[in-house]
GROMACS .gro file of C-alpha atoms in nm:
model
  370
    1MET     CA    1   1.032   0.620  -2.786
    2THR     CA    2   0.654   0.549  -2.871
    3GLY     CA    3   0.324   0.502  -2.684
    4THR     CA    4   0.220   0.763  -2.415
    5GLN     CA    5   0.498   0.990  -2.269
    6THR     CA    6   0.366   1.285  -2.093
    7VAL     CA    7   0.130   1.193  -1.733
    8THR     CA    8   0.015   1.430  -1.483
    9ALA     CA    9  -0.046   1.300  -1.163
   10PHE     CA   10  -0.269   1.448  -0.868
   11THR     CA   11  -0.270   1.301  -0.528
   12ASP     CA   12  -0.436   1.443  -0.218
   13LEU     CA   13  -0.148   1.247  -0.044
   14TYR     CA   14   0.234   1.303  -0.141
   15LEU     CA   15   0.576   1.330   0.045
   16PRO     CA   16   0.690   1.378   0.272
   17THR     CA   17   0.405   1.164   0.435
   18VAL     CA   18   0.507   0.773   0.443
   19ASN     CA   19   0.192   0.533   0.348
   20GLY     CA   20   0.114   0.271   0.051
   21VAL     CA   21   0.005   0.565  -0.170
   22THR     CA   22   0.285   0.819  -0.158
   23TYR     CA   23   0.494   0.510  -0.216
   24THR     CA   24   0.332   0.433  -0.511
   25VAL     CA   25   0.281   0.756  -0.674
   26ALA     CA   26   0.664   0.889  -0.596
   27LEU     CA   27   0.790   0.539  -0.703
   28TRP     CA   28   0.567   0.536  -1.038
   29ARG     CA   29   0.735   0.914  -1.113
   30ASP     CA   30   1.068   0.822  -1.050
   31ARG     CA   31   1.055   0.473  -1.301
   32TRP     CA   32   0.834   0.638  -1.577
   33SER     CA   33   1.070   0.927  -1.591
   34ARG     CA   34   1.371   0.690  -1.610
   35HIS     CA   35   1.172   0.456  -1.902
   36HIS     CA   36   0.906   0.606  -2.040
   37GLY     CA   37   0.855   1.005  -2.046
   38SER     CA   38   0.742   1.234  -1.725
   39MET     CA   39   0.484   1.227  -1.477
   40ASP     CA   40   0.446   1.570  -1.285
   41VAL     CA   41   0.264   1.546  -0.973
   42VAL     CA   42   0.009   1.795  -0.827
   43PHE     CA   43  -0.032   1.731  -0.457
   44PRO     CA   44  -0.085   1.946  -0.111
   45GLU     CA   45   0.201   2.149   0.043
   46MET     CA   46   0.335   2.023   0.377
   47GLY     CA   47   0.638   2.188   0.547
   48GLY     CA   48   0.927   2.003   0.554
   49TYR     CA   49   0.941   1.935   0.186
   50GLU     CA   50   1.042   2.112  -0.098
   51PRO     CA   51   0.894   2.019  -0.429
   52ARG     CA   52   1.178   1.937  -0.695
   53ASP     CA   53   1.130   1.973  -1.086
   54GLY     CA   54   0.810   1.878  -1.233
   55GLU     CA   55   0.644   1.859  -0.834
   56TYR     CA   56   0.407   2.110  -0.770
   57ASP     CA   57   0.254   2.190  -0.475
   58VAL     CA   58  -0.052   2.371  -0.402
   59PRO     CA   59  -0.215   2.556  -0.052
   60SER     CA   60  -0.326   2.323   0.204
   61VAL     CA   61  -0.479   2.326   0.510
   62GLY     CA   62  -0.523   2.066   0.831
   63ALA     CA   63  -0.721   1.772   0.683
   64PRO     CA   64  -1.055   1.725   0.943
   65LEU     CA   65  -1.001   1.377   1.150
   66TYR     CA   66  -0.644   1.318   1.043
   67PRO     CA   67  -0.425   1.564   1.196
   68ARG     CA   68  -0.110   1.414   0.986
   69TYR     CA   69  -0.236   1.503   0.672
   70ARG     CA   70  -0.273   1.829   0.488
   71LEU     CA   71  -0.613   1.907   0.279
   72GLY     CA   72  -0.518   2.058  -0.067
   73LEU     CA   73  -0.711   2.343  -0.212
   74PRO     CA   74  -0.875   2.232  -0.544
   75ALA     CA   75  -0.682   2.430  -0.759
   76VAL     CA   76  -0.458   2.386  -1.052
   77PRO     CA   77  -0.103   2.517  -1.018
   78SER     CA   78  -0.033   2.800  -1.298
   79GLY     CA   79   0.263   2.680  -1.534
   80LEU     CA   80   0.115   2.324  -1.571
   81GLU     CA   81   0.159   2.213  -1.906
   82THR     CA   82  -0.089   1.993  -2.100
   83PRO     CA   83  -0.033   1.630  -2.062
   84GLU     CA   84  -0.149   1.329  -2.293
   85ILE     CA   85  -0.298   1.184  -1.992
   86VAL     CA   86  -0.417   1.273  -1.594
   87HIS     CA   87  -0.406   1.038  -1.365
   88VAL     CA   88  -0.564   1.089  -0.991
   89HIS     CA   89  -0.462   0.885  -0.723
   90THR     CA   90  -0.719   1.018  -0.463
   91PRO     CA   91  -1.085   1.159  -0.452
   92TYR     CA   92  -1.055   1.450  -0.263
   93THR     CA   93  -1.009   1.788  -0.317
   94VAL     CA   94  -0.634   1.749  -0.505
   95GLY     CA   95  -0.828   1.457  -0.718
   96ALA     CA   96  -1.094   1.678  -0.833
   97ALA     CA   97  -0.863   1.937  -0.912
   98GLY     CA   98  -0.736   1.677  -1.125
   99ILE     CA   99  -1.030   1.585  -1.335
  100ARG     CA  100  -1.113   1.932  -1.362
  101PHE     CA  101  -0.762   2.008  -1.509
  102ALA     CA  102  -0.825   1.710  -1.748
  103ARG     CA  103  -1.158   1.812  -1.905
  104GLN     CA  104  -1.018   2.182  -1.947
  105ARG     CA  105  -0.725   2.035  -2.142
  106ASP     CA  106  -0.936   1.765  -2.321
  107VAL     CA  107  -0.698   1.493  -2.214
  108PRO     CA  108  -0.857   1.142  -2.081
  109VAL     CA  109  -0.854   1.117  -1.718
  110VAL     CA  110  -0.738   0.808  -1.525
  111ALA     CA  111  -0.829   0.711  -1.158
  112SER     CA  112  -0.667   0.466  -0.935
  113TYR     CA  113  -0.850   0.293  -0.650
  114HIS     CA  114  -0.551   0.266  -0.330
  115THR     CA  115  -0.774   0.227  -0.043
  116LEU     CA  116  -1.122   0.078   0.093
  117LEU     CA  117  -1.219   0.449   0.254
  118ASP     CA  118  -1.552   0.388   0.393
  119ASP     CA  119  -1.447   0.076   0.609
  120ARG     CA  120  -1.237   0.306   0.812
  121VAL     CA  121  -1.566   0.550   0.921
  122ASP     CA  122  -1.602   0.388   1.200
  123GLN     CA  123  -1.259   0.454   1.359
  124HIS     CA  124  -1.417   0.844   1.343
  125VAL     CA  125  -1.788   0.859   1.422
  126PRO     CA  126  -2.048   0.724   1.685
  127PRO     CA  127  -2.190   0.405   1.591
  128PRO     CA  128  -2.530   0.528   1.517
  129LEU     CA  129  -2.383   0.733   1.221
  130VAL     CA  130  -2.130   0.477   1.062
  131ASP     CA  131  -2.387   0.321   0.809
  132VAL     CA  132  -2.541   0.632   0.682
  133CYS     CA  133  -2.178   0.796   0.693
  134LYS     CA  134  -2.082   0.509   0.466
  135ARG     CA  135  -2.335   0.499   0.230
  136THR     CA  136  -2.264   0.886   0.177
  137HIS     CA  137  -1.894   0.800   0.145
  138ARG     CA  138  -1.987   0.564  -0.147
  139ALA     CA  139  -2.214   0.736  -0.310
  140TYR     CA  140  -1.961   1.048  -0.307
  141GLU     CA  141  -1.693   0.789  -0.427
  142ARG     CA  142  -1.925   0.641  -0.741
  143ALA     CA  143  -1.984   0.991  -0.870
  144PHE     CA  144  -1.641   1.092  -0.842
  145LEU     CA  145  -1.491   0.776  -1.050
  146GLU     CA  146  -1.766   0.812  -1.266
  147ARG     CA  147  -1.607   1.133  -1.372
  148VAL     CA  148  -1.265   0.962  -1.506
  149ASP     CA  149  -1.264   0.741  -1.810
  150HIS     CA  150  -1.113   0.441  -1.684
  151VAL     CA  151  -1.005   0.350  -1.303
  152VAL     CA  152  -0.699   0.055  -1.226
  153ALA     CA  153  -0.744  -0.123  -0.892
  154PRO     CA  154  -0.410  -0.302  -0.809
  155THR     CA  155  -0.568  -0.649  -0.732
  156ALA     CA  156  -0.852  -0.859  -0.806
  157PHE     CA  157  -1.014  -0.818  -0.466
  158ALA     CA  158  -0.988  -0.402  -0.493
  159ARG     CA  159  -1.165  -0.463  -0.850
  160ARG     CA  160  -1.426  -0.672  -0.664
  161ARG     CA  161  -1.465  -0.454  -0.389
  162LEU     CA  162  -1.485  -0.133  -0.587
  163LEU     CA  163  -1.764  -0.280  -0.834
  164THR     CA  164  -1.971  -0.435  -0.586
  165ALA     CA  165  -1.944  -0.155  -0.298
  166ILE     CA  166  -1.912   0.129  -0.461
  167GLN     CA  167  -2.048   0.028  -0.838
  168PRO     CA  168  -1.923   0.306  -1.053
  169ALA     CA  169  -2.053   0.300  -1.411
  170VAL     CA  170  -1.693   0.271  -1.487
  171ASP     CA  171  -1.443   0.044  -1.662
  172VAL     CA  172  -1.168  -0.096  -1.404
  173THR     CA  173  -0.855  -0.280  -1.527
  174VAL     CA  174  -0.621  -0.465  -1.249
  175VAL     CA  175  -0.307  -0.341  -1.236
  176SER     CA  176  -0.046  -0.406  -0.992
  177ASN     CA  177   0.110  -0.084  -0.830
  178GLY     CA  178   0.473  -0.262  -0.797
  179ILE     CA  179   0.788  -0.228  -0.608
  180ASP     CA  180   1.110  -0.129  -0.612
  181THR     CA  181   1.292  -0.485  -0.668
  182THR     CA  182   1.650  -0.302  -0.700
  183MET     CA  183   1.606  -0.203  -0.345
  184PHE     CA  184   1.379  -0.483  -0.214
  185ARG     CA  185   1.602  -0.800  -0.247
  186PRO     CA  186   1.753  -1.039  -0.008
  187VAL     CA  187   2.068  -0.882   0.189
  188ASP     CA  188   2.272  -0.978   0.486
  189PRO     CA  189   2.054  -0.898   0.815
  190ALA     CA  190   2.383  -0.953   1.044
  191ALA     CA  191   2.432  -0.599   1.083
  192PHE     CA  192   2.047  -0.517   1.156
  193CYS     CA  193   2.059  -0.790   1.394
  194ASP     CA  194   2.325  -0.681   1.599
  195ALA     CA  195   2.199  -0.302   1.564
  196TYR     CA  196   1.855  -0.407   1.682
  197GLU     CA  197   1.981  -0.697   1.904
  198LEU     CA  198   1.780  -0.989   1.781
  199PRO     CA  199   1.806  -1.346   1.842
  200GLU     CA  200   1.863  -1.654   1.614
  201GLY     CA  201   1.570  -1.815   1.701
  202PRO     CA  202   1.249  -1.805   1.461
  203VAL     CA  203   1.209  -1.459   1.421
  204LEU     CA  204   0.848  -1.338   1.312
  205GLY     CA  205   0.775  -0.973   1.225
  206TYR     CA  206   0.570  -0.707   1.062
  207THR     CA  207   0.623  -0.349   0.970
  208GLY     CA  208   0.381  -0.084   0.898
  209ARG     CA  209   0.056   0.121   0.999
  210HIS     CA  210  -0.024   0.028   1.397
  211GLY     CA  211  -0.383   0.133   1.325
  212PRO     CA  212  -0.707  -0.073   1.456
  213GLU     CA  213  -0.756  -0.198   1.140
  214LYS     CA  214  -0.461  -0.388   1.141
  215ASN     CA  215  -0.572  -0.658   1.368
  216LEU     CA  216  -0.212  -0.658   1.490
  217GLU     CA  217  -0.330  -0.752   1.833
  218GLU     CA  218  -0.384  -1.154   1.635
  219ALA     CA  219  -0.005  -1.154   1.564
  220ILE     CA  220   0.057  -1.091   1.938
  221ASP     CA  221  -0.203  -1.394   2.047
  222ALA     CA  222  -0.059  -1.626   1.770
  223VAL     CA  223   0.287  -1.594   1.919
  224ASP     CA  224   0.167  -1.661   2.292
  225ALA     CA  225   0.347  -1.927   2.497
  226THR     CA  226   0.560  -2.019   2.227
  227ASP     CA  227   0.951  -1.993   2.137
  228TYR     CA  228   0.906  -1.716   1.875
  229THR     CA  229   1.016  -1.372   1.909
  230LEU     CA  230   0.751  -1.095   1.702
  231VAL     CA  231   0.897  -0.774   1.566
  232LEU     CA  232   0.663  -0.517   1.536
  233ALA     CA  233   0.822  -0.204   1.342
  234GLY     CA  234   0.629   0.133   1.211
  235ASP     CA  235   0.403   0.295   1.432
  236GLY     CA  236   0.058   0.487   1.454
  237PRO     CA  237  -0.242   0.524   1.702
  238ALA     CA  238  -0.266   0.209   1.843
  239ARG     CA  239   0.109   0.155   1.897
  240ALA     CA  240   0.080   0.227   2.284
  241SER     CA  241  -0.229   0.007   2.334
  242LEU     CA  242  -0.060  -0.292   2.172
  243GLU     CA  243   0.268  -0.242   2.359
  244VAL     CA  244   0.020  -0.268   2.670
  245TYR     CA  245  -0.137  -0.574   2.519
  246ALA     CA  246   0.209  -0.707   2.458
  247ARG     CA  247   0.290  -0.727   2.832
  248THR     CA  248   0.008  -0.960   2.895
  249VAL     CA  249   0.151  -1.225   2.701
  250ASP     CA  250   0.372  -1.487   2.751
  251ALA     CA  251   0.596  -1.420   2.441
  252ASP     CA  252   0.915  -1.207   2.321
  253VAL     CA  253   0.734  -0.935   2.132
  254ARG     CA  254   0.913  -0.638   2.033
  255PHE     CA  255   0.862  -0.280   1.881
  256LEU     CA  256   1.141  -0.126   1.684
  257GLY     CA  257   0.931   0.166   1.605
  258PHE     CA  258   0.948   0.403   1.236
  259LEU     CA  259   1.260   0.252   1.035
  260ASP     CA  260   1.402   0.425   0.792
  261ARG     CA  261   1.321   0.299   0.441
  262GLU     CA  262   1.680   0.191   0.389
  263GLU     CA  263   1.681  -0.055   0.679
  264LEU     CA  264   1.356  -0.262   0.528
  265PRO     CA  265   1.544  -0.470   0.324
  266ALA     CA  266   1.758  -0.616   0.601
  267PHE     CA  267   1.437  -0.623   0.819
  268TYR     CA  268   1.286  -0.856   0.552
  269SER     CA  269   1.567  -1.069   0.528
  270THR     CA  270   1.610  -1.081   0.935
  271LEU     CA  271   1.231  -1.230   0.928
  272ASP     CA  272   1.205  -1.594   0.898
  273VAL     CA  273   0.790  -1.524   0.855
  274PHE     CA  274   0.663  -1.163   0.784
  275VAL     CA  275   0.263  -1.226   0.963
  276PHE     CA  276   0.018  -0.986   0.821
  277PRO     CA  277  -0.323  -1.009   0.971
  278SER     CA  278  -0.473  -0.698   0.818
  279PRO     CA  279  -0.831  -0.803   0.637
  280VAL     CA  280  -0.822  -0.414   0.474
  281GLU     CA  281  -0.548  -0.451   0.244
  282THR     CA  282  -0.596  -0.324  -0.139
  283GLN     CA  283  -0.287  -0.474  -0.205
  284GLY     CA  284  -0.035  -0.513   0.085
  285LEU     CA  285   0.269  -0.349  -0.041
  286VAL     CA  286   0.476  -0.488   0.243
  287ALA     CA  287   0.345  -0.847   0.191
  288LEU     CA  288   0.490  -0.812  -0.163
  289GLU     CA  289   0.824  -0.610  -0.057
  290ALA     CA  290   0.886  -0.935   0.208
  291THR     CA  291   0.805  -1.146  -0.102
  292ALA     CA  292   1.068  -0.966  -0.316
  293CYS     CA  293   1.326  -0.987   0.008
  294ALA     CA  294   1.292  -1.387  -0.038
  295THR     CA  295   1.075  -1.427   0.299
  296PRO     CA  296   0.770  -1.605   0.302
  297VAL     CA  297   0.426  -1.430   0.440
  298VAL     CA  298   0.155  -1.567   0.663
  299ALA     CA  299  -0.111  -1.358   0.586
  300VAL     CA  300  -0.497  -1.333   0.684
  301ASP     CA  301  -0.724  -1.521   0.377
  302ALA     CA  302  -0.922  -1.173   0.343
  303GLY     CA  303  -0.887  -0.856   0.103
  304ALA     CA  304  -0.609  -0.833  -0.111
  305LEU     CA  305  -0.392  -1.078   0.109
  306THR     CA  306  -0.619  -1.334  -0.074
  307ASP     CA  307  -0.444  -1.197  -0.391
  308SER     CA  308  -0.079  -1.086  -0.293
  309VAL     CA  309   0.003  -1.439  -0.084
  310ILE     CA  310  -0.003  -1.761  -0.298
  311ASP     CA  311  -0.092  -2.053  -0.073
  312GLY     CA  312   0.180  -2.278  -0.058
  313GLU     CA  313   0.391  -2.079  -0.280
  314THR     CA  314   0.472  -1.744  -0.146
  315GLY     CA  315   0.357  -1.841   0.182
  316TYR     CA  316   0.036  -1.958   0.344
  317ARG     CA  317  -0.301  -1.774   0.461
  318TYR     CA  318  -0.504  -1.850   0.764
  319GLU     CA  319  -0.930  -1.828   0.810
  320PRO     CA  320  -1.005  -1.455   0.959
  321GLY     CA  321  -1.042  -1.473   1.333
  322ASP     CA  322  -0.891  -1.833   1.364
  323LEU     CA  323  -0.644  -1.828   1.573
  324GLU     CA  324  -0.561  -2.207   1.574
  325SER     CA  325  -0.547  -2.154   1.204
  326PHE     CA  326  -0.317  -1.839   1.223
  327ARG     CA  327  -0.076  -2.060   1.437
  328TRP     CA  328  -0.072  -2.393   1.228
  329ALA     CA  329   0.008  -2.159   0.911
  330ILE     CA  330   0.315  -2.017   1.080
  331ARG     CA  331   0.482  -2.359   1.181
  332ARG     CA  332   0.410  -2.489   0.814
  333THR     CA  333   0.586  -2.229   0.696
  334LEU     CA  334   0.875  -2.237   0.911
  335ALA     CA  335   0.858  -2.593   0.811
  336GLU     CA  336   0.894  -2.511   0.477
  337HIS     CA  337   1.115  -2.210   0.482
  338ASP     CA  338   1.385  -2.281   0.233
  339ARG     CA  339   1.108  -2.420  -0.047
  340LEU     CA  340   0.912  -2.129  -0.011
  341SER     CA  341   1.209  -1.848   0.004
  342ASP     CA  342   1.290  -2.026  -0.322
  343LEU     CA  343   0.975  -1.960  -0.470
  344CYS     CA  344   0.974  -1.597  -0.341
  345ARG     CA  345   1.279  -1.514  -0.538
  346ARG     CA  346   1.156  -1.685  -0.850
  347ARG     CA  347   0.853  -1.397  -0.828
  348ARG     CA  348   1.116  -1.131  -0.795
  349GLN     CA  349   1.040  -0.999  -1.147
  350MET     CA  350   0.642  -0.992  -1.175
  351LEU     CA  351   0.636  -0.811  -0.846
  352SER     CA  352   0.854  -0.534  -1.020
  353VAL     CA  353   0.738  -0.164  -1.090
  354GLU     CA  354   0.886  -0.172  -1.424
  355HIS     CA  355   0.647  -0.417  -1.477
  356SER     CA  356   0.307  -0.278  -1.356
  357LEU     CA  357   0.439   0.027  -1.582
  358GLU     CA  358   0.438  -0.167  -1.888
  359GLN     CA  359   0.084  -0.250  -1.850
  360LEU     CA  360  -0.017   0.069  -1.697
  361GLY     CA  361   0.151   0.247  -2.034
  362ASP     CA  362  -0.080  -0.005  -2.261
  363LEU     CA  363  -0.358   0.090  -2.087
  364TYR     CA  364  -0.291   0.513  -2.107
  365ASP     CA  365  -0.221   0.423  -2.467
  366ASP     CA  366  -0.567   0.237  -2.508
  367VAL     CA  367  -0.762   0.506  -2.322
  368ARG     CA  368  -0.593   0.754  -2.535
  369GLY     CA  369  -0.763   0.558  -2.838
  370ASN     CA  370  -0.368   0.510  -2.955
   0.00000   0.00000   0.00000
C-alpha cells in the first residue's frame, strides 16, 4: 500500500446526529479504512452513542441556538496517535482542536467547506443584527481556514462561494463528498409503496431537513391543481407550518416523517421525480442519492444544484422563484423519464465515495509533499 494511510478527522458534528456532514464523515471513515488505511475521528460526545474503535469523543455542552447539537470542548483526547494528515470538517471548537493537534504534531491539515453557515444567520438573530453577524462569521471562517494547508469543497459552486464571500488566502480544490452507491441503487419499490399506501400515478418527492432555508413551500405550490402526489420525507422545524400550508392547496401532499436510512433507496425508486427547491446547498447529497437510484431530479438553478443536477441528463433545473418554470421542468422530466433514468444509471460510478476518496488520497499526498 502506498500513499497516505493514516488520517485523523476532527468534526463538531457526528453520529448519532443525521445530516450531510455526519453522513460524509462516517462514510469516508468506513471506506477509507477499507481501501486505504485508517481514519480516526474526534467528535463531541452525545448521549445514546458509544464510540467504536478509532472514534474518540470529547466532553460537550449544549450548542447555543441549536438544541439538537452538542458543542465539544476544544480538547484533544489522550492516546490519540499522530497521523500522516489531519482533516477538519467544521470550523468550531473541535475543528480548532484539530488544527492545534496538527501543529503540535507537525503534520499537515486539510479542511472541508461543507456548509454555507453565514446564510443561516437570519434564522437566529433579529433583522437589524443580520449584516453585522454575517460579517463577523465570515471573518471568523476566513481566519479559521487560513490556519490550514488546503481546503476541499464538494462542488465548483461551493468553491466559488468560499473564494468570493469568505475570501481565505488558501488553495481550494473541488472533491465531491461522494455517496454509497452500493446502498443507493435502483430497487423494487413495491413493498415501500404498500407500506406507505402510495398511489401509482406520478409521484414526486423530497427527503431531508424541513427547514425554512429548504424552500419546500415552492414544491407544494408546484403540485397545486395537478394529479401529482407529493411525498415529503424527513423532519425539521418547518414541518408543522408546511403541513398547515399543504392543506391550503388542491393537491395530494403527504408527510412521511423521518425514514430509516435503509428505506431511502426504495423511497427514491418509488419517485418519478425528486424535487429539490433548496437554493442553499453546497452539494445536495440527496440529489446525488436520487440520481444513483435512477430517479431524475428537478432542482432550483441555484447554489450547488447548478453543478449537481445536469440539465437534460440527470434531470432539469428551473429559475429561482419561477413557479411556471418549476412546473415546466416537472412536466418535461416526466415526459422524458425513461431516457433521463437511463442516463442517471450511467452516472453512478462517478458519484461513488470510492471515486471521491481516490481524489482525496491524491490531494493528501500532494499536501504532504509525496
